[in-house]
Amino acid sequence: MAKITLIGFDGDQHVIDAEPGKSLMANALENAVPGIDADCGGACACGTCHCFVEEAWRPLTGEVEYMEESMLGMRPDRAEGSRLSCQINVTSEMDGMVVRIPEFQM
Amino acid sequence: MNQEAKIADPWAMALEDIDVSNPNLYSQDAWRPYFERLRDEAPVHYCADSDFGPYWSITRFDDIVAVDSNFKQFSSEPFIIIGDIDEDMPLRNFISMDPPEHDVQRRAVQSVVAPQNLQEMEGLIRSRVQAILDGLPVGETFNWVDHVSINLTTQMLATLFDFPFEDRAKLPYWSDLFTGTPEIAGGEFSKEERMAGLAECAEWFTRLWHERKGREGGFDLITLLQRDPKTANMIDDPMMFLGNLGLLIVGGNDTTRNSASGGVLALNENPAEYDKLRADHGLIPSMVSEVIRWQTPLMHMRRRATEDVEFQGQTIRKDDKVVMWYVSGNRDESAIKDADAFIIDRENPRHHISFGFGIHRCMGNRLAEMQLRILWEEIMSRFSFVEVVGTPQRVQSNFVRGISDLPVRVHPI
């Protein structure tokens, strides 16, 4: 397990025991973290599981691939650290990782 | 085309003879068994001959997501409706483009429907909904489509464009024209009427464009196009200008309009669900998603194969038309439990395909949901029953799943 902290736009902190091998999106949904919608169910096809990874943890979360880049490019709130959480595969090295949830999903 | 033409039994015909582009399937609401058979027996199906030429049908949820997400092999150019573009009016717009050109134009306008701005619109939408509902003729039979659905979405569209409010009735007419000819989607408007109407649309918006140029402030779609350096000169390309107007008009109109009508019909056809809603208005947000799935106001999107593609055991050839039938994906039991049932408190109601997936996913999806949520909040605080009292009339089209007449009576609380 990896303890991951998701911080909502309103500042609420949700600390979850994330299961390695599953996506961050799936872990967030299983722990009922508000603000991650995941309409497409993890196909990198809707953009509604957008999150911002804190800088220190970005090297662990892998590269943004072409399709994810295309979806992120549609977001008006795109920023450094923007990721689709369905494309982040949780590993035990992510224990302690901090991720912020945007104000809205669209 | 004859609206009353008898629909053949899809189970009694050869698979290769199935043609789901027939618009009568939708005007007569007879499409369900056709897609049921295709999903079971030929989920990637080739129709060699139709009024719209040969085309592939993609009918399963997961296959649609795969095609919709794969813009390299399945291009949106030149057009995203099954019929071909009118060569005398070769409109272009960003839904019919691939990256990178698509991205530039979409980015210019999508902030109008970003959720921050929606919060500011909520009060305005609510006051308009209240005025519409308070003005309904209690005790009379009337057409819900005209009085509520069209009225509400047209007011919203006028606001998004900052279009002269007193002339707003032109907008839904133009919207119907954009997709409404036999050649494009099996509709009933003549090519001549479409040309004339869209020329008028272009004139109106050209005038608004010039009037607005250089004006300070404003957050309407025209101003946003003018403000972005990459789209600031779109007016110089009339087919691009008119094409994008068409996209934004249809996108903001046909969709929410028909979900606003379809929800009333679905609740009447499923009285136990209506009772659930009466007992718990907190179900409105999930009901709204379920209505959008159930209605599927835009039934398909079309792609073009950019190369030979092996897909689910079939060989799709370069340049073949590939039609993703959202109306079928939304009824796919392998992706949605009890897909043929209308369940307002279903688990995971947002997992539907009506907004499409991938880079062309509906830009205004949150605005649509907000308008429908407010509409139902205000309906439920006024009326114990919006009762359908006659047979609904459906639009003849294989693209817009529309309701043109829904006779109702409203029963105040």
Short mmCIF file of C-alpha atoms in Angstrom, two decimals:
data_model
loop_
_atom_site.label_atom_id
_atom_site.label_comp_id
_atom_site.label_asym_id
_atom_site.label_seq_id
_atom_site.Cartn_x
_atom_site.Cartn_y
_atom_site.Cartn_z
CA MET A 1 0.00 0.00 0.00
CA ALA A 2 1.03 3.59 -0.60
CA LYS A 3 -0.38 6.46 1.43
CA ILE A 4 -1.40 9.16 -1.02
CA THR A 5 -2.87 12.51 -0.05
CA LEU A 6 -5.41 14.09 -2.39
CA ILE A 7 -6.18 17.71 -1.62
CA GLY A 8 -9.51 19.05 -2.82
CA PHE A 9 -9.91 22.53 -4.26
CA ASP A 10 -11.51 23.62 -1.00
CA GLY A 11 -8.44 22.38 0.92
CA ASP A 12 -9.97 19.17 2.26
CA GLN A 13 -7.35 16.45 2.59
CA HIS A 14 -8.14 12.87 1.74
CA VAL A 15 -5.44 10.40 2.73
CA ILE A 16 -5.97 7.05 1.04
CA ASP A 17 -4.21 3.69 1.23
CA ALA A 18 -3.66 3.23 -2.47
CA GLU A 19 -3.24 -0.22 -3.90
CA PRO A 20 -0.16 -0.59 -6.11
CA GLY A 21 -0.86 -1.93 -9.59
CA LYS A 22 -4.10 0.02 -9.94
CA SER A 23 -4.44 3.51 -11.31
CA LEU A 24 -4.62 6.52 -9.05
CA MET A 25 -8.10 7.19 -10.50
CA ALA A 26 -9.36 3.71 -9.52
CA ASN A 27 -7.91 4.12 -6.05
CA ALA A 28 -9.51 7.53 -5.64
CA LEU A 29 -12.92 6.19 -6.72
CA GLU A 30 -12.68 3.18 -4.41
CA ASN A 31 -12.00 5.55 -1.54
CA ALA A 32 -14.85 7.87 -2.60
CA VAL A 33 -12.60 10.90 -2.99
CA PRO A 34 -14.81 13.72 -4.29
CA GLY A 35 -13.79 15.64 -7.40
CA ILE A 36 -12.60 12.72 -9.55
CA ASP A 37 -15.45 11.85 -11.94
CA ALA A 38 -13.82 9.41 -14.40
CA ASP A 39 -16.77 9.30 -16.79
CA CYS A 40 -15.04 7.03 -19.30
CA GLY A 41 -13.93 4.55 -16.68
CA GLY A 42 -10.21 4.80 -17.30
CA ALA A 43 -9.82 4.84 -21.07
CA CYS A 44 -7.92 8.16 -21.23
CA ALA A 45 -10.88 9.42 -23.24
CA CYS A 46 -12.85 11.98 -21.19
CA GLY A 47 -10.47 14.08 -19.11
CA THR A 48 -12.67 14.04 -16.00
CA CYS A 49 -10.07 12.49 -13.66
CA HIS A 50 -7.69 15.43 -14.04
CA CYS A 51 -5.35 16.16 -11.14
CA PHE A 52 -2.13 18.05 -10.38
CA VAL A 53 0.84 16.08 -9.08
CA GLU A 54 3.06 17.99 -6.65
CA GLU A 55 6.44 18.73 -8.16
CA ALA A 56 8.56 16.43 -5.99
CA TRP A 57 6.54 13.38 -7.07
CA ARG A 58 6.36 13.99 -10.79
CA PRO A 59 9.41 11.86 -11.69
CA LEU A 60 7.64 8.81 -10.22
CA THR A 61 4.43 9.18 -12.19
CA GLY A 62 5.79 8.42 -15.64
CA GLU A 63 5.64 10.20 -18.94
CA VAL A 64 2.56 11.87 -20.39
CA GLU A 65 1.84 9.92 -23.54
CA TYR A 66 0.32 11.21 -26.76
CA MET A 67 -3.36 10.57 -26.07
CA GLU A 68 -3.18 11.89 -22.53
CA GLU A 69 -1.42 14.99 -23.82
CA SER A 70 -4.23 15.50 -26.34
CA MET A 71 -6.89 15.26 -23.63
CA LEU A 72 -5.00 17.52 -21.20
CA GLY A 73 -4.57 20.05 -23.98
CA MET A 74 -8.35 20.59 -23.97
CA ARG A 75 -8.35 21.70 -20.34
CA PRO A 76 -8.47 25.44 -19.70
CA ASP A 77 -6.90 24.84 -16.26
CA ARG A 78 -3.95 22.85 -17.61
CA ALA A 79 -0.85 23.50 -15.48
CA GLU A 80 2.55 22.10 -14.56
CA GLY A 81 1.93 18.70 -13.03
CA SER A 82 -1.42 18.20 -14.83
CA ARG A 83 -2.18 14.51 -15.26
CA LEU A 84 -5.11 12.24 -15.88
CA SER A 85 -5.18 10.08 -12.77
CA CYS A 86 -6.31 7.06 -14.80
CA GLN A 87 -2.89 7.16 -16.50
CA ILE A 88 -0.90 7.11 -13.23
CA ASN A 89 -0.13 3.55 -12.19
CA VAL A 90 0.31 3.49 -8.42
CA THR A 91 3.55 1.96 -7.10
CA SER A 92 4.77 1.45 -3.56
CA GLU A 93 7.37 4.19 -4.20
CA MET A 94 4.50 6.69 -4.26
CA ASP A 95 4.01 6.33 -0.49
CA GLY A 96 3.61 9.91 0.75
CA MET A 97 2.71 11.41 -2.64
CA VAL A 98 0.59 14.57 -2.69
CA VAL A 99 -1.86 15.32 -5.50
CA ARG A 100 -4.23 18.25 -5.89
CA ILE A 101 -7.73 17.99 -7.32
CA PRO A 102 -8.85 20.82 -9.64
CA GLU A 103 -11.81 23.11 -9.03
CA PHE A 104 -13.84 21.32 -11.67
CA GLN A 105 -13.79 18.46 -14.14
CA MET A 106 -15.03 18.90 -17.69
CA MET B 1 -38.66 10.01 -47.89
CA ASN B 2 -41.85 8.48 -46.58
CA GLN B 3 -42.04 8.80 -42.80
CA GLU B 4 -44.76 6.17 -42.63
CA ALA B 5 -42.81 3.55 -44.60
CA LYS B 6 -43.10 0.20 -42.89
CA ILE B 7 -40.05 -0.91 -40.95
CA ALA B 8 -38.87 -4.44 -41.77
CA ASP B 9 -38.24 -7.00 -39.04
CA PRO B 10 -34.48 -6.85 -38.42
CA TRP B 11 -34.36 -10.49 -37.29
CA ALA B 12 -35.86 -11.68 -40.58
CA MET B 13 -33.32 -10.07 -42.93
CA ALA B 14 -29.81 -11.01 -43.97
CA LEU B 15 -27.18 -9.32 -41.82
CA GLU B 16 -25.62 -7.59 -44.80
CA ASP B 17 -28.97 -5.99 -45.66
CA ILE B 18 -29.23 -4.18 -42.35
CA ASP B 19 -29.04 -0.42 -42.89
CA VAL B 20 -29.34 1.62 -39.71
CA SER B 21 -28.95 4.90 -41.62
CA ASN B 22 -32.65 4.73 -42.54
CA PRO B 23 -34.08 7.84 -40.81
CA ASN B 24 -37.48 6.19 -40.44
CA LEU B 25 -35.99 3.89 -37.83
CA TYR B 26 -35.76 6.94 -35.61
CA SER B 27 -38.92 8.84 -36.58
CA GLN B 28 -40.82 5.63 -35.81
CA ASP B 29 -38.66 4.82 -32.77
CA ALA B 30 -38.00 1.35 -34.18
CA TRP B 31 -34.20 1.24 -33.90
CA ARG B 32 -33.68 -0.87 -30.78
CA PRO B 33 -33.89 -4.43 -32.27
CA TYR B 34 -31.70 -3.39 -35.21
CA PHE B 35 -28.85 -2.43 -32.93
CA GLU B 36 -29.48 -5.33 -30.60
CA ARG B 37 -28.85 -7.66 -33.52
CA LEU B 38 -25.78 -5.76 -34.72
CA ARG B 39 -24.23 -5.69 -31.24
CA ASP B 40 -24.77 -9.45 -30.89
CA GLU B 41 -23.93 -10.69 -34.36
CA ALA B 42 -21.89 -8.04 -36.17
CA PRO B 43 -20.63 -5.33 -33.82
CA VAL B 44 -18.38 -3.97 -36.57
CA HIS B 45 -20.78 -4.15 -39.50
CA TYR B 46 -20.43 -3.16 -43.13
CA CYS B 47 -23.38 -1.80 -45.06
CA ALA B 48 -22.41 -1.81 -48.73
CA ASP B 49 -25.25 0.30 -50.00
CA SER B 50 -27.26 3.07 -48.41
CA ASP B 51 -28.59 6.53 -49.26
CA PHE B 52 -25.34 7.81 -47.72
CA GLY B 53 -23.02 5.41 -49.52
CA PRO B 54 -21.24 2.43 -47.99
CA TYR B 55 -20.35 2.69 -44.31
CA TRP B 56 -19.21 0.73 -41.29
CA SER B 57 -21.27 0.69 -38.10
CA ILE B 58 -19.58 0.49 -34.69
CA THR B 59 -22.25 -0.44 -32.16
CA ARG B 60 -20.59 -1.63 -28.92
CA PHE B 61 -19.66 0.77 -26.15
CA ASP B 62 -16.00 -0.21 -25.81
CA ASP B 63 -15.43 -0.25 -29.57
CA ILE B 64 -16.92 3.23 -29.86
CA VAL B 65 -14.58 4.51 -27.13
CA ALA B 66 -11.65 2.94 -28.99
CA VAL B 67 -12.53 4.53 -32.35
CA ASP B 68 -13.48 7.87 -30.80
CA SER B 69 -10.11 8.02 -29.01
CA ASN B 70 -8.06 7.07 -32.05
CA PHE B 71 -7.97 10.21 -34.14
CA LYS B 72 -4.85 9.12 -36.01
CA GLN B 73 -6.51 6.15 -37.71
CA PHE B 74 -10.05 7.52 -37.59
CA SER B 75 -10.10 11.09 -38.82
CA SER B 76 -12.97 13.54 -38.29
CA GLU B 77 -12.29 15.12 -41.67
CA PRO B 78 -14.08 16.07 -43.80
CA PHE B 79 -17.36 15.76 -41.86
CA ILE B 80 -18.80 14.04 -38.80
CA ILE B 81 -22.33 13.24 -40.00
CA ILE B 82 -23.00 10.15 -42.12
CA GLY B 83 -24.04 12.11 -45.22
CA ASP B 84 -21.62 14.05 -47.34
CA ILE B 85 -21.01 17.72 -47.03
CA ASP B 86 -22.94 19.93 -49.47
CA GLU B 87 -20.37 20.77 -52.15
CA ASP B 88 -22.11 24.05 -52.87
CA MET B 89 -21.62 25.07 -49.25
CA PRO B 90 -18.45 23.32 -48.03
CA LEU B 91 -18.66 24.30 -44.38
CA ARG B 92 -15.71 23.62 -42.11
CA ASN B 93 -15.53 23.58 -38.34
CA PHE B 94 -13.41 22.27 -35.54
CA ILE B 95 -15.48 19.17 -34.80
CA SER B 96 -14.69 18.13 -38.38
CA MET B 97 -10.95 18.63 -37.97
CA ASP B 98 -8.07 16.70 -36.50
CA PRO B 99 -5.24 18.02 -34.34
CA PRO B 100 -3.49 20.38 -34.40
CA GLU B 101 -5.93 22.70 -36.22
CA HIS B 102 -8.86 21.39 -34.18
CA ASP B 103 -7.15 22.14 -30.87
CA VAL B 104 -6.47 25.76 -31.73
CA GLN B 105 -10.07 26.57 -32.60
CA ARG B 106 -11.63 24.60 -29.78
CA ARG B 107 -9.38 26.24 -27.21
CA ALA B 108 -10.47 29.67 -28.41
CA VAL B 109 -14.09 29.09 -27.46
CA GLN B 110 -14.27 26.42 -24.81
CA SER B 111 -13.76 28.73 -21.87
CA VAL B 112 -17.29 30.06 -22.42
CA VAL B 113 -18.59 26.81 -20.96
CA ALA B 114 -15.87 26.26 -18.36
CA PRO B 115 -17.41 25.53 -14.97
CA GLN B 116 -16.21 28.85 -13.42
CA ASN B 117 -18.39 30.70 -15.89
CA LEU B 118 -21.25 28.30 -15.38
CA GLN B 119 -21.48 29.35 -11.75
CA GLU B 120 -22.09 32.89 -12.91
CA MET B 121 -24.76 31.73 -15.35
CA GLU B 122 -26.68 29.63 -12.86
CA GLY B 123 -28.77 32.46 -11.43
CA LEU B 124 -29.71 33.73 -14.88
CA ILE B 125 -30.70 30.27 -16.08
CA ARG B 126 -32.77 29.66 -12.97
CA SER B 127 -34.70 32.91 -13.30
CA ARG B 128 -35.45 32.12 -16.95
CA VAL B 129 -36.59 28.60 -16.14
CA GLN B 130 -38.85 29.99 -13.43
CA ALA B 131 -40.39 32.48 -15.83
CA ILE B 132 -40.97 29.79 -18.46
CA LEU B 133 -42.59 27.38 -16.01
CA ASP B 134 -44.68 30.06 -14.31
CA GLY B 135 -46.06 31.04 -17.71
CA LEU B 136 -47.28 27.57 -18.71
CA PRO B 137 -51.03 27.27 -19.44
CA VAL B 138 -52.24 25.19 -16.50
CA GLY B 139 -55.40 23.24 -17.35
CA GLU B 140 -54.66 23.15 -21.10
CA THR B 141 -52.93 20.64 -23.32
CA PHE B 142 -49.80 22.15 -24.86
CA ASN B 143 -46.60 21.11 -26.65
CA TRP B 144 -43.79 20.81 -24.08
CA VAL B 145 -41.19 21.01 -26.85
CA ASP B 146 -42.21 24.52 -27.96
CA HIS B 147 -43.20 25.95 -24.60
CA VAL B 148 -40.29 24.65 -22.55
CA SER B 149 -37.52 22.76 -24.36
CA ILE B 150 -37.00 25.08 -27.32
CA ASN B 151 -37.76 28.18 -25.31
CA LEU B 152 -35.18 27.38 -22.65
CA THR B 153 -32.34 26.31 -24.93
CA THR B 154 -32.90 29.18 -27.35
CA GLN B 155 -32.63 31.73 -24.56
CA MET B 156 -29.39 30.12 -23.42
CA LEU B 157 -28.00 30.09 -26.94
CA ALA B 158 -28.84 33.77 -27.41
CA THR B 159 -26.90 34.50 -24.22
CA LEU B 160 -23.85 32.45 -25.27
CA PHE B 161 -23.68 34.38 -28.56
CA ASP B 162 -24.97 37.65 -27.11
CA PHE B 163 -27.45 37.42 -29.99
CA PRO B 164 -30.29 40.00 -30.11
CA PHE B 165 -32.75 38.52 -27.67
CA GLU B 166 -35.91 39.54 -29.52
CA ASP B 167 -34.71 37.76 -32.69
CA ARG B 168 -33.60 34.57 -30.97
CA ALA B 169 -36.26 32.37 -32.64
CA LYS B 170 -34.02 32.36 -35.70
CA LEU B 171 -31.41 30.31 -33.86
CA PRO B 172 -33.31 27.00 -33.51
CA TYR B 173 -34.50 27.33 -37.12
CA TRP B 174 -30.92 27.68 -38.34
CA SER B 175 -29.93 24.83 -36.05
CA ASP B 176 -32.50 22.55 -37.69
CA LEU B 177 -31.28 23.61 -41.14
CA PHE B 178 -27.63 22.82 -40.49
CA THR B 179 -28.29 19.08 -40.13
CA GLY B 180 -31.73 18.79 -41.66
CA THR B 181 -31.48 17.83 -45.36
CA PRO B 182 -32.08 14.34 -46.82
CA GLU B 183 -28.48 14.18 -48.05
CA ILE B 184 -26.89 14.95 -44.69
CA ALA B 185 -28.93 12.87 -42.26
CA GLY B 186 -32.19 11.88 -43.94
CA GLY B 187 -34.07 15.00 -42.87
CA GLU B 188 -36.92 16.88 -44.53
CA PHE B 189 -35.54 20.33 -45.35
CA SER B 190 -34.73 20.97 -49.01
CA LYS B 191 -31.22 21.88 -50.05
CA GLU B 192 -32.56 25.21 -51.33
CA GLU B 193 -34.21 26.11 -48.03
CA ARG B 194 -31.02 25.19 -46.19
CA MET B 195 -28.87 27.33 -48.49
CA ALA B 196 -31.16 30.33 -48.13
CA GLY B 197 -31.52 30.00 -44.37
CA LEU B 198 -27.83 29.54 -43.75
CA ALA B 199 -27.01 32.51 -45.97
CA GLU B 200 -29.28 34.56 -43.70
CA CYS B 201 -27.49 33.10 -40.67
CA ALA B 202 -24.14 34.14 -42.13
CA GLU B 203 -25.43 37.67 -42.78
CA TRP B 204 -26.67 38.08 -39.23
CA PHE B 205 -23.48 36.85 -37.64
CA THR B 206 -21.26 38.81 -40.02
CA ARG B 207 -23.06 41.96 -38.94
CA LEU B 208 -22.73 41.03 -35.26
CA TRP B 209 -19.04 40.27 -35.78
CA HIS B 210 -18.36 43.72 -37.22
CA GLU B 211 -20.47 45.51 -34.62
CA ARG B 212 -18.62 43.72 -31.86
CA LYS B 213 -15.12 44.22 -33.22
CA GLY B 214 -13.06 46.36 -30.89
CA ARG B 215 -15.71 46.41 -28.19
CA GLU B 216 -14.34 46.24 -24.66
CA GLY B 217 -15.22 43.31 -22.44
CA GLY B 218 -17.80 40.69 -23.21
CA PHE B 219 -17.55 36.96 -22.86
CA ASP B 220 -19.73 35.65 -25.65
CA LEU B 221 -18.59 33.18 -28.29
CA ILE B 222 -18.06 35.80 -31.00
CA THR B 223 -15.95 37.96 -28.72
CA LEU B 224 -13.90 34.93 -27.69
CA LEU B 225 -13.16 34.11 -31.33
CA GLN B 226 -12.14 37.72 -31.95
CA ARG B 227 -9.96 37.86 -28.85
CA ASP B 228 -7.86 34.79 -29.69
CA PRO B 229 -5.19 35.81 -32.25
CA LYS B 230 -5.49 32.41 -33.95
CA THR B 231 -9.20 32.81 -34.68
CA ALA B 232 -9.45 36.60 -34.81
CA ASN B 233 -9.68 36.59 -38.61
CA MET B 234 -12.07 33.69 -38.98
CA ILE B 235 -14.55 36.00 -40.67
CA ASP B 236 -12.19 36.11 -43.69
CA ASP B 237 -12.93 32.44 -44.32
CA PRO B 238 -16.74 32.43 -44.69
CA MET B 239 -17.14 28.64 -44.82
CA MET B 240 -15.04 28.27 -41.68
CA PHE B 241 -16.94 31.07 -39.96
CA LEU B 242 -20.37 29.73 -40.83
CA GLY B 243 -19.33 26.15 -40.16
CA ASN B 244 -18.18 26.93 -36.65
CA LEU B 245 -21.31 28.95 -35.96
CA GLY B 246 -23.29 25.92 -37.06
CA LEU B 247 -21.34 23.68 -34.73
CA LEU B 248 -21.88 25.96 -31.76
CA ILE B 249 -25.56 26.53 -32.58
CA VAL B 250 -26.37 22.84 -33.05
CA GLY B 251 -24.21 21.87 -30.09
CA GLY B 252 -26.04 24.22 -27.78
CA ASN B 253 -29.49 23.57 -29.09
CA ASP B 254 -30.58 20.18 -30.43
CA THR B 255 -28.90 18.37 -27.59
CA THR B 256 -30.29 19.95 -24.45
CA ARG B 257 -33.63 20.61 -26.17
CA ASN B 258 -34.24 16.95 -26.81
CA SER B 259 -33.02 15.86 -23.41
CA ALA B 260 -35.44 18.35 -21.86
CA SER B 261 -38.28 16.70 -23.79
CA GLY B 262 -36.95 13.14 -23.50
CA GLY B 263 -36.84 13.33 -19.72
CA VAL B 264 -40.55 14.12 -19.47
CA LEU B 265 -41.36 11.24 -21.79
CA ALA B 266 -39.06 8.78 -19.98
CA LEU B 267 -40.59 9.55 -16.59
CA ASN B 268 -44.10 9.10 -18.00
CA GLU B 269 -43.13 5.76 -19.50
CA ASN B 270 -41.52 4.69 -16.21
CA PRO B 271 -43.94 5.79 -13.48
CA ALA B 272 -42.05 4.01 -10.70
CA GLU B 273 -39.01 6.15 -11.54
CA TYR B 274 -41.17 9.28 -11.44
CA ASP B 275 -42.31 8.22 -7.95
CA LYS B 276 -38.69 7.84 -6.85
CA LEU B 277 -38.01 11.36 -8.04
CA ARG B 278 -41.07 12.76 -6.26
CA ALA B 279 -39.87 11.10 -3.06
CA ASP B 280 -36.30 12.37 -3.35
CA HIS B 281 -35.40 15.46 -5.36
CA GLY B 282 -31.78 14.75 -4.50
CA LEU B 283 -31.87 12.23 -7.34
CA ILE B 284 -32.08 15.02 -9.93
CA PRO B 285 -28.35 15.10 -10.82
CA SER B 286 -28.16 11.36 -11.43
CA MET B 287 -31.50 11.45 -13.25
CA VAL B 288 -30.13 14.13 -15.56
CA SER B 289 -27.22 11.88 -16.57
CA GLU B 290 -29.61 8.98 -17.04
CA VAL B 291 -31.89 11.09 -19.25
CA ILE B 292 -28.94 12.15 -21.40
CA ARG B 293 -27.98 8.50 -21.82
CA TRP B 294 -31.56 7.41 -22.43
CA GLN B 295 -32.26 10.09 -25.01
CA THR B 296 -28.85 10.13 -26.75
CA PRO B 297 -29.78 13.38 -28.51
CA LEU B 298 -27.01 13.02 -31.09
CA MET B 299 -27.12 9.43 -32.26
CA HIS B 300 -23.91 9.08 -34.19
CA MET B 301 -20.59 10.58 -35.16
CA ARG B 302 -18.77 9.64 -38.33
CA ARG B 303 -15.05 9.09 -38.93
CA ARG B 304 -12.90 8.29 -41.97
CA ALA B 305 -10.20 5.62 -41.86
CA THR B 306 -6.83 7.19 -42.68
CA GLU B 307 -5.29 3.81 -43.52
CA ASP B 308 -6.34 0.14 -43.66
CA VAL B 309 -7.24 -0.79 -40.08
CA GLU B 310 -7.76 -4.28 -38.63
CA PHE B 311 -10.48 -3.79 -36.05
CA GLN B 312 -12.32 -6.55 -34.16
CA GLY B 313 -11.67 -9.07 -36.91
CA GLN B 314 -12.74 -6.79 -39.75
CA THR B 315 -10.61 -4.92 -42.25
CA ILE B 316 -11.67 -1.32 -42.52
CA ARG B 317 -10.18 0.12 -45.70
CA LYS B 318 -8.53 3.49 -46.09
CA ASP B 319 -11.13 6.24 -46.66
CA ASP B 320 -14.09 4.08 -45.56
CA LYS B 321 -16.80 5.85 -43.61
CA VAL B 322 -16.96 4.62 -40.01
CA VAL B 323 -20.08 5.51 -38.04
CA MET B 324 -20.05 5.24 -34.25
CA TRP B 325 -23.63 4.74 -33.10
CA TYR B 326 -23.80 6.34 -29.68
CA VAL B 327 -27.50 5.44 -29.52
CA SER B 328 -26.43 1.78 -29.59
CA GLY B 329 -23.42 2.07 -27.27
CA ASN B 330 -25.73 3.53 -24.65
CA ARG B 331 -27.82 0.35 -24.75
CA ASP B 332 -24.87 -2.05 -24.67
CA GLU B 333 -25.42 -4.53 -21.83
CA SER B 334 -21.73 -5.45 -21.79
CA ALA B 335 -20.86 -1.92 -20.63
CA ILE B 336 -24.04 -0.70 -18.88
CA LYS B 337 -26.05 -2.97 -16.58
CA ASP B 338 -29.75 -3.14 -17.46
CA ALA B 339 -29.02 -0.80 -20.34
CA ASP B 340 -32.54 -0.97 -21.71
CA ALA B 341 -34.04 0.17 -18.42
CA PHE B 342 -34.46 3.80 -17.37
CA ILE B 343 -33.14 3.91 -13.78
CA ILE B 344 -32.75 7.37 -12.29
CA ASP B 345 -30.62 6.21 -9.36
CA ARG B 346 -28.40 3.81 -11.27
CA GLU B 347 -24.86 3.17 -10.17
CA ASN B 348 -22.37 5.25 -12.13
CA PRO B 349 -24.89 7.21 -14.23
CA ARG B 350 -22.17 9.33 -15.85
CA HIS B 351 -20.75 6.28 -17.60
CA HIS B 352 -22.63 6.86 -20.85
CA ILE B 353 -21.54 7.72 -24.35
CA SER B 354 -23.85 10.61 -25.29
CA PHE B 355 -21.07 13.21 -25.01
CA GLY B 356 -18.64 11.14 -27.03
CA PHE B 357 -15.10 10.41 -25.93
CA GLY B 358 -11.66 11.58 -26.92
CA ILE B 359 -10.65 15.04 -28.07
CA HIS B 360 -14.05 15.82 -29.59
CA ARG B 361 -15.94 15.06 -26.39
CA CYS B 362 -18.82 17.48 -25.93
CA MET B 363 -17.45 20.83 -24.86
CA GLY B 364 -20.72 21.99 -23.28
CA ASN B 365 -21.49 18.87 -21.29
CA ARG B 366 -21.46 20.61 -17.91
CA LEU B 367 -23.65 23.43 -19.16
CA ALA B 368 -26.13 20.90 -20.52
CA GLU B 369 -26.23 19.08 -17.21
CA MET B 370 -26.65 22.31 -15.31
CA GLN B 371 -29.54 23.52 -17.47
CA LEU B 372 -31.34 20.19 -17.10
CA ARG B 373 -30.69 20.04 -13.36
CA ILE B 374 -32.13 23.52 -12.84
CA LEU B 375 -35.08 22.71 -15.09
CA TRP B 376 -35.97 19.64 -13.02
CA GLU B 377 -35.42 21.37 -9.69
CA GLU B 378 -37.89 24.04 -10.73
CA ILE B 379 -40.36 21.56 -12.27
CA MET B 380 -40.43 19.46 -9.12
CA SER B 381 -41.04 22.46 -6.89
CA ARG B 382 -44.11 23.41 -8.97
CA PHE B 383 -45.73 20.37 -10.54
CA SER B 384 -46.62 17.00 -9.07
CA PHE B 385 -46.96 15.63 -12.59
CA VAL B 386 -46.04 16.72 -16.09
CA GLU B 387 -48.42 14.32 -17.80
CA VAL B 388 -47.91 13.23 -21.39
CA VAL B 389 -51.44 13.13 -22.85
CA GLY B 390 -50.81 12.33 -26.53
CA THR B 391 -48.47 10.53 -28.87
CA PRO B 392 -45.05 12.16 -29.23
CA GLN B 393 -43.88 13.07 -32.74
CA ARG B 394 -40.27 12.30 -33.52
CA VAL B 395 -37.87 14.00 -35.90
CA GLN B 396 -36.90 12.24 -39.12
CA SER B 397 -33.12 12.07 -38.90
CA ASN B 398 -30.41 9.51 -38.30
CA PHE B 399 -28.32 12.14 -36.48
CA VAL B 400 -30.57 14.13 -34.13
CA ARG B 401 -32.78 11.99 -31.92
CA GLY B 402 -35.42 14.65 -31.65
CA ILE B 403 -38.94 15.06 -30.37
CA SER B 404 -40.97 17.71 -32.22
CA ASP B 405 -44.30 17.37 -30.43
CA LEU B 406 -44.94 16.23 -26.88
CA PRO B 407 -48.51 17.03 -25.79
CA VAL B 408 -48.67 17.46 -22.01
CA ARG B 409 -50.77 18.85 -19.18
CA VAL B 410 -49.12 20.10 -16.02
CA HIS B 411 -50.55 19.43 -12.56
CA PRO B 412 -49.50 22.04 -10.00
CA ILE B 413 -48.62 20.85 -6.50
#
